[in-house]
C-alpha cells in the first residue's frame, strides 16, 4: 500500500533530517538568546538517535570536537574567569552534539542542502524585512547595520556566505529560486557592512565556480542576481533611514518603503534574467573566460602590490577611535582594534603557554592590557588566536585538528555536497577575523553540515544497550550542566529584582543560585546587596551583623575570582563608601586598577589614596 503525501511528510518530519532542520531553524532564529533550550533539544535528539539507530560509521570523526569541549571544561580548574569557561565548555559540547546529529544525515545531503537553503532564504527575508518595516527591529534607529535575527552583523554576513554556494547549486536545478537566494543575500551582506563577510562571499563563490564544473551556469546566476542587487544596494546606501545611524522612526518608515519597493523590483528583474539560458560552453566562450580570469587576477595582483604596504600600515595602526558604521567602512583597511586585541592575547598568554587562561576568558585579559577605553571586547576576533590565549597550545592544536579532520574527511562530493562542503571552510576563514564561536546561529549549522559530510549511511539501524546507556549518561551530564547555568542565571536575576521589595527573599534566591552555579560571582553580589539593603533597615547589633555578612560575601567574590576586577571594585567600594574605611579600601582598589587600569572607577582609588596620605584617615 502506497503511503499518502501527508504520511510521507509526517515521516520526513520525524526523520533525522526533519529533526536536524528543525534544530537548525531554531538556532538560526533564536540561537543568540536561548542556547540552553536548543542545546538541551539537540542533546536529547542525539541520545534518541543513538538508542534507535546505533552509531553511524564515521561518527568518530566528530571526536576531536568532543575532546575540545572536554578540554574547555578541564580549563575551569585554572581559568581566570571560571563561570564563562563553564559556559564555553557547554557551548562547545552543544556544537559537538550538532555535528553528531549531522552524522545521521549521510545519504540525505540533497535534502539537507535544499532544506538549509530554504531556511537561509527565510532568514534573509526576515532580516531585510526589518529594514522595510522598522517596527520589526526598532534598534536599527541606533545602529543601522543589518543584523537581525542573529543580533550581530558579521555573523549574519557569515550566514550569507553559507547561502551563496547553496544558491549557485540550487540555480543549477531551479534557476529562479537559486538566483533569488543569491540576490537576497548579496543585498543583505552588503547592508551588514561586514568587510570579512564580503571577502568570504567572494571566496566561496570563486571556489564554487572552480570546483563545481558549472562555472558558466554559476557566472550566469551571479550576473542575474548581482546586477539588480547592485542597483538596490546603491539606493540603500543613499537612504539615511537604511544605512545611517541615529535616524528617526519617521525617516526609517519613509526610506523603508522605498527600499522595499526597490527589493521587489530588483527581485523581479533577477527572476526575469534567471530565465535566460546561460551561453553554451563553446571553445570561444572558454577562451574568453580564461582571458578575463587572467586579466582579473593580474589586476588584483597589481593593485595589491601597489597598496599592500599602505593597507598593512592601516591594519596595524593603533586605532584612536571606532571605525565608522557608514558604507565607507567597506573600503577601509583599518583592523578596528583587531591588531591590538591580538597583541593583548599574546601578552595574556605569557606564563600560560601550554594550557591558556581558561576557555572564554579573554575579556579579563582585554581589561588588563588595553590602553584606552575604546577597545573593550570579550574575544580577540580571531579563532586560532582566541583558542591559543584561552586554551593554550593544547587547545589550539585541538581546534586545528577539528578543522583538519572534518574538512579532510569529506567524501568525493556531489553537487549539493560540494555546496555544503564550503560551509565549514567559510566558517573557519571568517573566524580569522571574528569571534564566530560565540554565535550558535553560525557555528551549530556549520558543524551539523560537517557531520553530515564525513559520515556514512547506517547499513541497518539497530538498538545497542551499551550505546544507549553511554548516550543516556552523556546526555544527563550535558543537560545537568546546561540546566545549572540557566537556573543560576535565572535565580540571580530574580534576586536582583527582589532587592527593593523583599531583600530577605532576594538573599534566599541568591543562595539558591550559588548552589547550582558556584563558579559565578553574580549570586554572591546579589546576596551582598540584599544584606546591605537589610542593614540600612536595621539598627545596632543587627545592622552590624548584616554589614559583616556583606563584607564576608564580597571577600568571597575576590577569593573565588581573583582576576575579576569587578569583584575587587565591589569590595573597595564597600570599604570606602559604606564602612568609611579608606585604609581597608586601598588594597582592593589597588588590585582593581592593576586588573582594569582604564576603568573610570579608578577615581575611587585616587580618593582612597588621598585620604590615607592625608594622615587623618577615618579608620
Coordinates of C-alpha atoms in Angstrom, one line a residue:
X1 CA 0.0 0.0 0.0
X2 CA 1.4 3.4 -1.0
X3 CA 1.8 6.0 1.7
X4 CA -0.2 9.2 1.2
X5 CA 1.6 12.5 0.8
X6 CA 0.6 13.5 4.3
X7 CA 2.1 10.3 5.7
X8 CA 5.3 10.8 3.8
X9 CA 5.6 14.4 5.1
X10 CA 4.9 13.3 8.7
X11 CA 7.5 10.5 8.4
X12 CA 10.1 13.0 7.0
X13 CA 9.4 15.4 9.8
X14 CA 10.2 12.7 12.4
X15 CA 13.3 11.5 10.5
X16 CA 16.8 12.6 11.4
X17 CA 16.7 15.1 8.5
X18 CA 13.5 16.6 9.9
X19 CA 14.9 16.8 13.4
X20 CA 18.1 18.4 12.1
X21 CA 16.3 21.0 10.0
X22 CA 14.1 21.9 13.0
X23 CA 17.1 22.3 15.2
X24 CA 18.8 24.4 12.5
X25 CA 15.7 26.6 12.2
X26 CA 15.6 27.1 16.0
X27 CA 19.3 28.0 16.2
X28 CA 19.2 30.4 13.2
X29 CA 16.3 32.4 14.6
X30 CA 16.9 32.1 18.3
X31 CA 20.4 30.8 18.8
X32 CA 21.6 34.1 20.2
X33 CA 19.3 34.0 23.2
X34 CA 18.1 30.5 24.1
X35 CA 21.1 28.2 23.7
X36 CA 20.3 26.2 26.9
X37 CA 16.9 25.1 25.4
X38 CA 18.3 24.5 21.9
X39 CA 21.3 22.7 23.5
X40 CA 19.0 20.5 25.5
X41 CA 17.0 19.7 22.4
X42 CA 20.0 18.7 20.3
X43 CA 21.4 16.6 23.2
X44 CA 18.1 14.7 23.5
X45 CA 17.8 14.2 19.8
X46 CA 21.3 12.8 19.7
X47 CA 20.5 10.4 22.6
X48 CA 17.3 9.2 20.9
X49 CA 19.1 8.6 17.6
X50 CA 21.8 6.5 19.3
X51 CA 19.1 4.4 21.1
X52 CA 17.0 3.9 18.0
X53 CA 19.6 3.7 15.2
X54 CA 23.0 2.9 16.7
X55 CA 26.1 5.0 15.8
X56 CA 26.8 5.8 12.2
X57 CA 30.1 4.7 10.5
X58 CA 32.5 7.7 10.6
X59 CA 30.9 9.3 13.6
X60 CA 34.2 9.0 15.4
X61 CA 35.4 11.9 13.2
X62 CA 33.4 14.2 15.5
X63 CA 35.5 13.0 18.4
X64 CA 38.1 15.8 18.2
X65 CA 35.4 18.4 18.7
X66 CA 34.1 16.5 21.7
X67 CA 37.7 16.3 23.1
X68 CA 38.0 20.1 22.6
X69 CA 34.8 20.5 24.6
X70 CA 36.3 18.4 27.4
X71 CA 39.5 20.4 27.4
X72 CA 37.5 23.6 27.7
X73 CA 35.7 22.1 30.7
X74 CA 39.0 21.0 32.2
X75 CA 40.4 24.5 31.9
X76 CA 37.8 25.6 34.5
X77 CA 40.4 24.3 37.1
X78 CA 42.8 27.2 36.3
X79 CA 40.6 29.7 34.5
X80 CA 40.8 33.4 35.4
X81 CA 37.0 33.6 34.5
X82 CA 35.7 30.1 35.5
X83 CA 32.0 30.9 35.1
X84 CA 32.4 31.9 31.5
X85 CA 34.7 29.0 30.9
X86 CA 31.9 26.6 32.1
X87 CA 29.5 28.3 29.7
X88 CA 32.1 28.0 26.9
X89 CA 32.6 24.3 27.6
X90 CA 28.8 23.8 27.4
X91 CA 28.7 25.7 24.1
X92 CA 31.4 23.6 22.5
X93 CA 29.7 20.4 23.7
X94 CA 26.5 21.6 22.1
X95 CA 28.4 22.1 18.8
X96 CA 29.7 18.6 19.1
X97 CA 26.2 17.3 19.6
X98 CA 25.1 19.2 16.4
X99 CA 27.9 17.6 14.5
X100 CA 27.0 14.2 15.9
X101 CA 23.3 14.6 14.8
X102 CA 24.7 15.6 11.4
X103 CA 26.3 12.2 11.1
X104 CA 22.9 10.6 10.8
X105 CA 22.2 12.6 7.6
X106 CA 24.7 10.6 5.4
X107 CA 22.9 9.9 2.2
X108 CA 20.4 12.7 2.8
X109 CA 22.7 15.6 1.9
X110 CA 20.5 16.6 -1.1
X111 CA 17.6 17.1 1.3
X112 CA 19.8 18.8 3.8
X113 CA 21.1 21.2 1.1
X114 CA 17.6 22.1 0.0
X115 CA 16.3 22.5 3.5
X116 CA 19.2 24.6 4.6
X117 CA 18.9 26.8 1.6
X118 CA 15.2 27.3 2.4
X119 CA 16.0 28.2 6.0
X120 CA 18.7 30.7 4.9
X121 CA 16.2 32.2 2.5
X122 CA 13.8 32.7 5.3
X123 CA 16.5 34.3 7.5
X124 CA 17.3 36.7 4.6
X125 CA 13.7 37.6 4.1
X126 CA 13.1 38.3 7.8
X127 CA 16.4 40.2 8.1
X128 CA 15.6 42.5 5.1
X129 CA 12.0 42.9 6.3
X130 CA 13.4 44.7 9.4
X131 CA 14.6 47.5 7.1
X132 CA 11.3 47.6 5.2
X133 CA 9.1 47.6 8.3
X134 CA 11.0 49.4 11.1
X135 CA 8.7 48.1 13.9
X136 CA 10.2 44.7 13.4
X137 CA 13.6 45.8 14.6
X138 CA 13.4 49.2 16.4
X139 CA 17.1 49.1 17.4
X140 CA 18.1 50.0 13.8
X141 CA 17.3 53.5 14.9
X142 CA 20.6 53.4 16.9
X143 CA 22.9 51.4 14.8
X144 CA 21.8 50.8 11.2
X145 CA 23.9 47.8 10.2
X146 CA 21.8 44.8 9.3
X147 CA 21.9 42.1 12.0
X148 CA 18.5 40.6 12.7
X149 CA 17.7 37.9 13.7
X150 CA 21.2 36.8 14.7
X151 CA 21.9 40.1 16.6
X152 CA 25.4 40.6 15.2
X153 CA 26.1 41.9 11.7
X154 CA 29.3 39.9 11.0
X155 CA 27.6 36.7 12.0
X156 CA 24.6 37.5 9.8
X157 CA 27.0 38.1 6.9
X158 CA 28.6 34.7 7.5
X159 CA 25.1 33.1 7.1
X160 CA 25.0 34.8 3.7
X161 CA 28.4 33.3 2.9
X162 CA 26.9 29.9 3.7
X163 CA 24.0 30.7 1.3
X164 CA 26.0 31.8 -1.7
X165 CA 27.2 28.4 -2.9
X166 CA 23.9 26.8 -1.9
X167 CA 22.2 29.4 -4.1
X168 CA 24.6 28.7 -7.0
X169 CA 23.9 24.9 -6.6
X170 CA 20.2 25.4 -6.4
X171 CA 20.2 27.6 -9.5
X172 CA 21.6 24.6 -11.5
X173 CA 18.3 22.8 -10.7
X174 CA 15.8 25.7 -10.2
X175 CA 17.3 28.8 -11.7
X176 CA 14.8 31.3 -10.4
X177 CA 14.9 30.1 -6.8
X178 CA 18.7 29.9 -6.7
X179 CA 19.1 33.3 -8.3
X180 CA 16.7 34.9 -5.8
X181 CA 18.6 33.3 -2.9
X182 CA 21.9 34.8 -4.2
X183 CA 20.2 38.2 -4.9
X184 CA 18.7 38.5 -1.4
X185 CA 21.9 37.6 0.4
X186 CA 24.0 39.9 -1.9
X187 CA 21.9 42.8 -0.7
X188 CA 21.9 41.5 2.9
X189 CA 25.6 41.0 3.1
X190 CA 26.2 44.5 1.7
X191 CA 23.9 46.0 4.3
X192 CA 25.7 44.3 7.2
X193 CA 28.7 46.4 6.1
X194 CA 30.9 43.4 7.0
X195 CA 34.2 43.5 5.2
X196 CA 35.0 40.0 6.3
X197 CA 31.6 38.8 5.1
X198 CA 32.0 40.4 1.7
X199 CA 35.5 38.9 1.3
X200 CA 34.4 35.4 2.3
X201 CA 31.4 35.6 0.0
X202 CA 33.8 36.3 -2.9
X203 CA 36.0 33.4 -1.9
X204 CA 33.2 30.8 -1.7
X205 CA 31.6 32.0 -5.0
X206 CA 35.0 31.6 -6.7
X207 CA 35.5 28.2 -5.0
X208 CA 32.2 27.0 -6.4
X209 CA 33.0 28.2 -9.9
X210 CA 36.3 26.5 -9.8
X211 CA 35.3 23.2 -8.3
X212 CA 31.8 22.5 -9.5
X213 CA 32.4 22.3 -13.2
X214 CA 29.3 24.5 -13.6
X215 CA 31.3 27.7 -13.9
X216 CA 29.3 29.1 -16.8
X217 CA 25.9 28.5 -15.2
X218 CA 27.4 29.9 -11.9
X219 CA 28.6 33.1 -13.7
X220 CA 25.2 33.5 -15.4
X221 CA 23.5 33.2 -12.0
X222 CA 25.8 35.7 -10.4
X223 CA 25.2 38.2 -13.2
X224 CA 21.4 37.7 -13.0
X225 CA 21.5 38.1 -9.2
X226 CA 24.2 40.7 -8.6
X227 CA 23.3 43.3 -11.3
X228 CA 19.9 44.1 -9.8
X229 CA 21.4 43.6 -6.3
X230 CA 24.0 46.3 -7.0
X231 CA 21.2 48.8 -8.0
X232 CA 19.3 48.0 -4.8
X233 CA 22.5 48.3 -2.7
X234 CA 23.3 51.7 -4.4
X235 CA 19.8 53.0 -3.5
X236 CA 20.1 51.7 0.1
X237 CA 23.4 53.4 0.6
X238 CA 21.8 56.7 -0.4
X239 CA 18.9 56.4 2.0
X240 CA 19.7 57.6 5.5
X241 CA 16.9 55.6 7.0
X242 CA 18.5 52.3 5.8
X243 CA 22.3 52.8 6.3
X244 CA 22.8 55.8 8.7
X245 CA 22.9 55.5 12.5
X246 CA 20.7 57.6 14.7
X247 CA 17.8 58.2 12.3
X248 CA 14.3 58.9 13.3
X249 CA 11.4 56.4 13.1
X250 CA 9.7 58.6 10.5
X251 CA 12.8 58.6 8.3
X252 CA 13.1 54.9 8.6
X253 CA 9.5 54.3 7.7
X254 CA 9.7 56.5 4.6
X255 CA 13.0 55.1 3.4
X256 CA 11.9 51.6 4.3
X257 CA 9.0 51.8 1.9
X258 CA 11.3 53.0 -0.9
X259 CA 13.8 50.2 -0.1
X260 CA 11.0 47.6 0.0
X261 CA 9.8 48.7 -3.4
X262 CA 13.4 48.5 -4.7
X263 CA 13.7 45.0 -3.3
X264 CA 10.6 43.9 -5.1
X265 CA 11.7 45.4 -8.4
X266 CA 15.2 44.0 -8.1
X267 CA 13.9 40.5 -7.3
X268 CA 11.6 40.7 -10.3
X269 CA 14.5 41.7 -12.6
X270 CA 16.7 38.9 -11.1
X271 CA 13.9 36.3 -11.7
X272 CA 13.5 37.5 -15.3
X273 CA 17.2 37.4 -16.0
X274 CA 17.4 34.0 -14.5
X275 CA 15.1 32.6 -17.2
X276 CA 17.6 33.4 -19.9
X277 CA 19.6 30.3 -20.6
X278 CA 23.4 30.6 -20.0
X279 CA 25.6 30.5 -23.1
X280 CA 26.9 27.2 -24.3
X281 CA 30.5 26.4 -23.2
X282 CA 31.8 26.6 -26.8
X283 CA 35.6 27.0 -27.2
X284 CA 35.3 30.7 -27.9
X285 CA 33.4 31.3 -24.6
X286 CA 36.0 29.2 -22.8
X287 CA 38.9 31.2 -24.3
X288 CA 37.2 34.5 -23.4
X289 CA 36.6 33.3 -19.8
X290 CA 40.3 32.3 -19.5
X291 CA 41.4 35.8 -20.7
X292 CA 39.0 37.6 -18.4
X293 CA 40.2 35.4 -15.4
X294 CA 43.8 36.2 -16.2
X295 CA 43.1 39.9 -16.6
X296 CA 41.2 39.9 -13.3
X297 CA 44.0 38.1 -11.4
X298 CA 46.6 40.4 -12.9
X299 CA 44.6 43.5 -11.8
X300 CA 44.2 42.1 -8.3
X301 CA 47.9 41.4 -8.0
X302 CA 48.8 44.8 -9.4
X303 CA 46.5 46.7 -7.1
X304 CA 47.5 44.6 -4.2
X305 CA 51.2 45.1 -4.9
X306 CA 50.8 48.9 -5.1
X307 CA 48.7 49.2 -1.9
X308 CA 50.0 46.3 0.2
X309 CA 52.2 48.4 2.5
X310 CA 49.6 51.2 2.9
X311 CA 46.9 48.6 3.8
X312 CA 49.3 46.9 6.2
X313 CA 50.1 50.2 7.9
X314 CA 46.4 50.9 8.3
X315 CA 45.6 47.5 9.6
X316 CA 48.3 47.6 12.3
X317 CA 47.9 51.2 13.2
X318 CA 46.7 51.9 16.8
X319 CA 43.1 52.9 16.5
X320 CA 42.3 56.2 18.2
X321 CA 38.5 55.8 17.5
X322 CA 36.0 53.2 16.4
X323 CA 35.7 52.6 12.6
X324 CA 32.5 54.3 11.5
X325 CA 29.4 52.3 10.6
X326 CA 28.8 54.0 7.3
X327 CA 29.2 52.4 3.9
X328 CA 32.6 53.9 3.6
X329 CA 34.0 51.3 6.1
X330 CA 33.8 48.7 3.4
X331 CA 36.9 50.1 1.6
X332 CA 38.9 50.8 4.8
X333 CA 41.9 48.6 5.7
X334 CA 41.8 49.5 9.4
X335 CA 41.6 46.4 11.6
X336 CA 39.2 48.2 14.0
X337 CA 41.3 47.2 17.1
X338 CA 41.9 43.6 16.0
X339 CA 45.6 44.0 15.7
X340 CA 45.6 45.4 19.3
X341 CA 43.5 42.6 20.6
X342 CA 45.8 40.0 19.0
X343 CA 48.8 41.6 20.8
X344 CA 46.8 41.6 24.1
X345 CA 46.0 37.9 23.6
X346 CA 49.8 37.3 23.2
X347 CA 50.5 39.3 26.3
X348 CA 47.9 37.3 28.3
X349 CA 49.4 34.0 27.1
X350 CA 52.7 34.7 28.7
X351 CA 53.1 32.2 31.6
X352 CA 50.1 30.2 30.4
X353 CA 51.5 28.9 27.1
X354 CA 50.5 25.3 27.5
X355 CA 47.0 25.5 29.0
X356 CA 45.9 29.1 28.5
X357 CA 43.9 31.3 30.8
X358 CA 40.7 29.3 30.5
X359 CA 38.2 29.0 27.7
X360 CA 36.2 32.2 27.1
X361 CA 38.3 34.3 29.5
X362 CA 39.8 36.9 27.1
X363 CA 37.5 39.6 28.5
X364 CA 39.7 39.8 31.6
X365 CA 42.9 39.8 29.5
X366 CA 41.5 42.7 27.5
X367 CA 40.6 44.7 30.6
X368 CA 44.1 44.2 32.0
X369 CA 46.2 45.1 28.9
X370 CA 44.1 47.6 27.0
X371 CA 45.5 51.1 26.8
X372 CA 42.3 53.0 26.0
X373 CA 38.6 52.6 27.0
X374 CA 37.7 52.3 23.3
X375 CA 38.7 48.7 22.6
X376 CA 36.7 46.7 25.1
X377 CA 35.8 43.3 23.9
X378 CA 35.1 39.7 25.0
X379 CA 37.2 37.9 22.4
X380 CA 40.2 38.8 20.2
X381 CA 38.2 38.4 16.9
X382 CA 40.4 35.6 15.6
X383 CA 39.6 32.0 16.5
X384 CA 43.1 30.5 16.4
X385 CA 44.4 33.4 18.5
X386 CA 41.4 33.0 20.8
X387 CA 42.0 29.3 21.4
X388 CA 45.7 29.8 21.8
X389 CA 45.4 32.5 24.5
X390 CA 42.4 30.9 26.3
X391 CA 43.2 27.2 26.0
X392 CA 46.9 27.2 25.3
X393 CA 48.9 25.3 22.7
X394 CA 46.9 22.2 23.6
X395 CA 43.6 23.9 22.8
X396 CA 44.9 25.4 19.6
X397 CA 46.1 22.0 18.4
X398 CA 42.7 20.5 19.1
X399 CA 40.9 23.4 17.3
X400 CA 43.1 23.0 14.2
X401 CA 42.6 19.2 14.4
X402 CA 38.8 19.7 14.4
X403 CA 39.0 21.7 11.2
X404 CA 41.5 19.4 9.5
X405 CA 39.7 16.2 10.3
X406 CA 36.2 17.5 9.3
X407 CA 37.4 19.1 6.1
X408 CA 39.9 16.3 5.1
X409 CA 37.3 13.6 5.6
X410 CA 34.6 14.9 3.3
X411 CA 34.0 12.2 0.7
X412 CA 34.0 12.9 -3.1
X413 CA 31.2 15.4 -3.2
X414 CA 28.2 15.5 -5.5
X415 CA 26.9 19.0 -6.4
X416 CA 24.8 19.5 -3.3
X417 CA 27.6 18.1 -1.1
X418 CA 30.1 20.5 -2.8
X419 CA 27.9 23.4 -1.8
X420 CA 27.6 22.1 1.7
X421 CA 31.3 21.3 1.9
X422 CA 32.1 25.1 1.6
X423 CA 30.2 25.9 4.8
X424 CA 32.8 24.8 7.3
X425 CA 35.7 26.4 5.4
X426 CA 33.7 29.6 5.2
X427 CA 33.2 29.5 8.9
X428 CA 36.9 28.9 9.6
X429 CA 38.1 31.5 7.2
X430 CA 35.7 34.1 8.5
X431 CA 36.8 33.1 12.0
X432 CA 40.3 34.5 11.2
X433 CA 38.7 38.0 11.7
X434 CA 35.9 37.4 14.1
X435 CA 34.6 35.5 17.2
X436 CA 32.1 33.2 15.5
X437 CA 32.4 30.5 18.2
X438 CA 30.3 32.7 20.4
X439 CA 27.3 32.6 18.0
X440 CA 25.4 29.3 17.8
X441 CA 23.5 30.6 14.9
X442 CA 26.5 30.2 12.6
X443 CA 28.7 27.6 14.5
X444 CA 26.0 25.0 15.1
X445 CA 24.8 24.7 11.5
X446 CA 28.4 24.7 10.2
X447 CA 29.2 21.7 12.4
X448 CA 25.9 19.9 11.7
X449 CA 26.7 20.2 8.0
X450 CA 30.3 19.0 8.5
X451 CA 29.0 15.9 10.4
X452 CA 26.7 15.1 7.5
X453 CA 29.5 15.2 5.1
X454 CA 32.0 13.0 6.9
X455 CA 29.8 10.1 8.0
X456 CA 28.5 7.1 6.1
X457 CA 24.9 5.7 6.0
X458 CA 24.0 3.2 8.7
X459 CA 23.7 -0.2 7.0
X460 CA 21.0 -1.5 9.3
X461 CA 19.6 0.6 12.2
X462 CA 19.8 -1.4 15.4
X463 CA 19.4 -1.0 19.2
X464 CA 22.5 -1.1 21.3
X465 CA 22.0 -1.4 25.1
X466 CA 25.6 -0.3 25.9
X467 CA 25.5 2.5 23.4
X468 CA 22.1 3.7 24.7
X469 CA 23.5 3.6 28.3
X470 CA 26.5 5.7 27.4
X471 CA 24.4 8.1 25.4
X472 CA 22.0 8.5 28.3
X473 CA 24.8 9.2 30.7
X474 CA 26.4 11.8 28.5
X475 CA 23.0 13.4 27.8
X476 CA 22.3 13.6 31.5
X477 CA 25.6 15.2 32.2
X478 CA 25.2 17.8 29.5
X479 CA 21.6 18.5 30.4
X480 CA 22.6 19.0 34.1
X481 CA 25.4 21.3 33.1
X482 CA 23.2 23.4 30.8
X483 CA 20.4 23.5 33.3
X484 CA 22.7 24.6 36.2
X485 CA 23.9 27.6 34.3
X486 CA 20.3 28.5 33.2
X487 CA 18.9 28.1 36.7
X488 CA 21.8 30.0 38.3
X489 CA 21.3 32.9 35.9
X490 CA 17.5 32.9 36.4
X491 CA 17.7 32.9 40.2
X492 CA 20.4 35.6 40.2
X493 CA 18.2 37.8 38.0
X494 CA 15.1 37.2 40.3
X495 CA 17.2 38.0 43.3
X496 CA 18.3 41.4 41.8
X497 CA 14.6 42.1 41.0
X498 CA 13.6 41.4 44.6
X499 CA 16.2 43.6 46.3
X500 CA 14.0 46.7 46.6
X501 CA 10.8 44.9 47.7
X502 CA 11.9 41.8 49.6
X503 CA 15.6 41.6 50.4
X504 CA 15.2 38.6 52.6
X505 CA 13.7 36.6 49.7
X506 CA 16.4 38.1 47.4
X507 CA 19.1 36.6 49.7
X508 CA 17.4 33.2 49.6
X509 CA 17.2 33.3 45.8
X510 CA 20.9 34.3 45.6
X511 CA 21.9 31.4 47.8
X512 CA 19.9 29.0 45.6
X513 CA 21.7 30.4 42.5
X514 CA 25.0 29.9 44.2
X515 CA 24.1 26.3 45.0
X516 CA 23.8 25.4 41.3
X517 CA 26.3 27.9 39.8
X518 CA 29.1 28.1 42.3
X519 CA 31.6 29.5 39.8
X520 CA 29.9 32.8 39.3
X521 CA 30.2 35.9 41.5
X522 CA 26.7 37.2 40.4
X523 CA 24.9 35.3 43.2
X524 CA 27.4 36.5 45.8
X525 CA 26.9 40.1 44.6
X526 CA 23.1 39.8 44.7
X527 CA 23.3 38.3 48.2
X528 CA 25.7 41.0 49.3
X529 CA 23.3 43.7 48.1
X530 CA 20.5 42.0 49.9
X531 CA 22.4 42.1 53.1
X532 CA 23.2 45.8 52.5
X533 CA 19.5 46.7 52.0
X534 CA 18.6 44.8 55.2
X535 CA 21.4 46.6 57.1
X536 CA 20.1 50.0 56.2
X537 CA 16.7 49.0 57.6
X538 CA 18.2 47.7 60.9
X539 CA 19.9 49.1 63.9
X540 CA 22.6 48.3 66.4
X541 CA 23.9 44.7 66.5
X542 CA 21.5 43.6 63.8
X543 CA 22.9 46.2 61.4
X544 CA 26.5 45.3 62.2
X545 CA 25.6 41.6 61.5
X546 CA 24.2 42.4 58.0
X547 CA 27.2 44.6 57.2
X548 CA 29.5 41.8 58.4
X549 CA 27.8 39.3 56.3
X550 CA 28.1 41.6 53.3
X551 CA 31.8 42.0 53.9
X552 CA 32.3 38.3 54.0
X553 CA 30.4 37.8 50.7
X554 CA 32.4 40.5 49.0
X555 CA 35.6 38.9 50.2
X556 CA 34.4 35.6 48.9
X557 CA 34.0 37.2 45.5
X558 CA 37.7 38.1 45.4
X559 CA 38.7 34.7 46.6
X560 CA 36.5 33.0 44.0
X561 CA 37.6 35.1 41.1
X562 CA 40.9 36.9 42.0
X563 CA 41.3 38.2 38.4
X564 CA 37.8 39.7 38.3
X565 CA 38.3 43.5 38.6
X566 CA 34.6 43.9 39.4
X567 CA 34.9 41.8 42.5
X568 CA 37.8 44.0 43.8
X569 CA 35.9 47.1 43.0
X570 CA 32.8 45.9 44.9
X571 CA 35.0 45.2 48.0
X572 CA 36.8 48.5 47.8
X573 CA 33.6 50.5 47.3
X574 CA 32.0 48.8 50.3
X575 CA 35.1 49.6 52.5
X576 CA 35.3 53.2 51.3
X577 CA 31.7 54.3 50.9
X578 CA 29.8 52.1 53.3
X579 CA 32.3 51.4 56.0
X580 CA 34.2 54.7 55.5
X581 CA 37.5 52.9 55.9
X582 CA 40.0 54.1 53.2
X583 CA 42.8 52.0 54.7
X584 CA 40.9 48.8 54.1
X585 CA 39.7 50.0 50.7
X586 CA 43.1 50.9 49.3
X587 CA 44.4 47.4 48.7
X588 CA 41.2 46.4 46.9
X589 CA 41.2 49.5 44.7
X590 CA 45.0 48.9 44.0
X591 CA 44.2 45.4 42.7
X592 CA 41.3 46.8 40.7
X593 CA 43.5 49.4 39.0
X594 CA 46.0 46.6 38.1
X595 CA 43.3 44.4 36.5
X596 CA 41.4 47.2 34.8
X597 CA 43.6 50.3 34.5
X598 CA 41.4 52.2 32.1
X599 CA 38.1 51.9 34.0
X600 CA 36.6 55.3 35.2
X601 CA 36.1 53.7 38.6
X602 CA 39.8 54.2 39.3
X603 CA 38.9 57.7 40.7
X604 CA 37.9 55.8 43.8
X605 CA 41.5 54.5 44.1
X606 CA 42.7 58.1 43.9
X607 CA 40.2 59.2 46.5
X608 CA 41.1 56.4 48.9
X609 CA 44.9 57.1 48.5
X610 CA 44.4 60.8 49.1
X611 CA 42.5 60.1 52.3
X612 CA 45.2 57.7 53.6
X613 CA 48.0 60.0 52.7
X614 CA 46.3 62.9 54.4
X615 CA 47.4 61.3 57.7
X616 CA 43.9 61.6 59.1
X617 CA 42.0 58.6 57.7
X618 CA 38.8 57.7 59.4
X619 CA 39.9 54.2 60.2

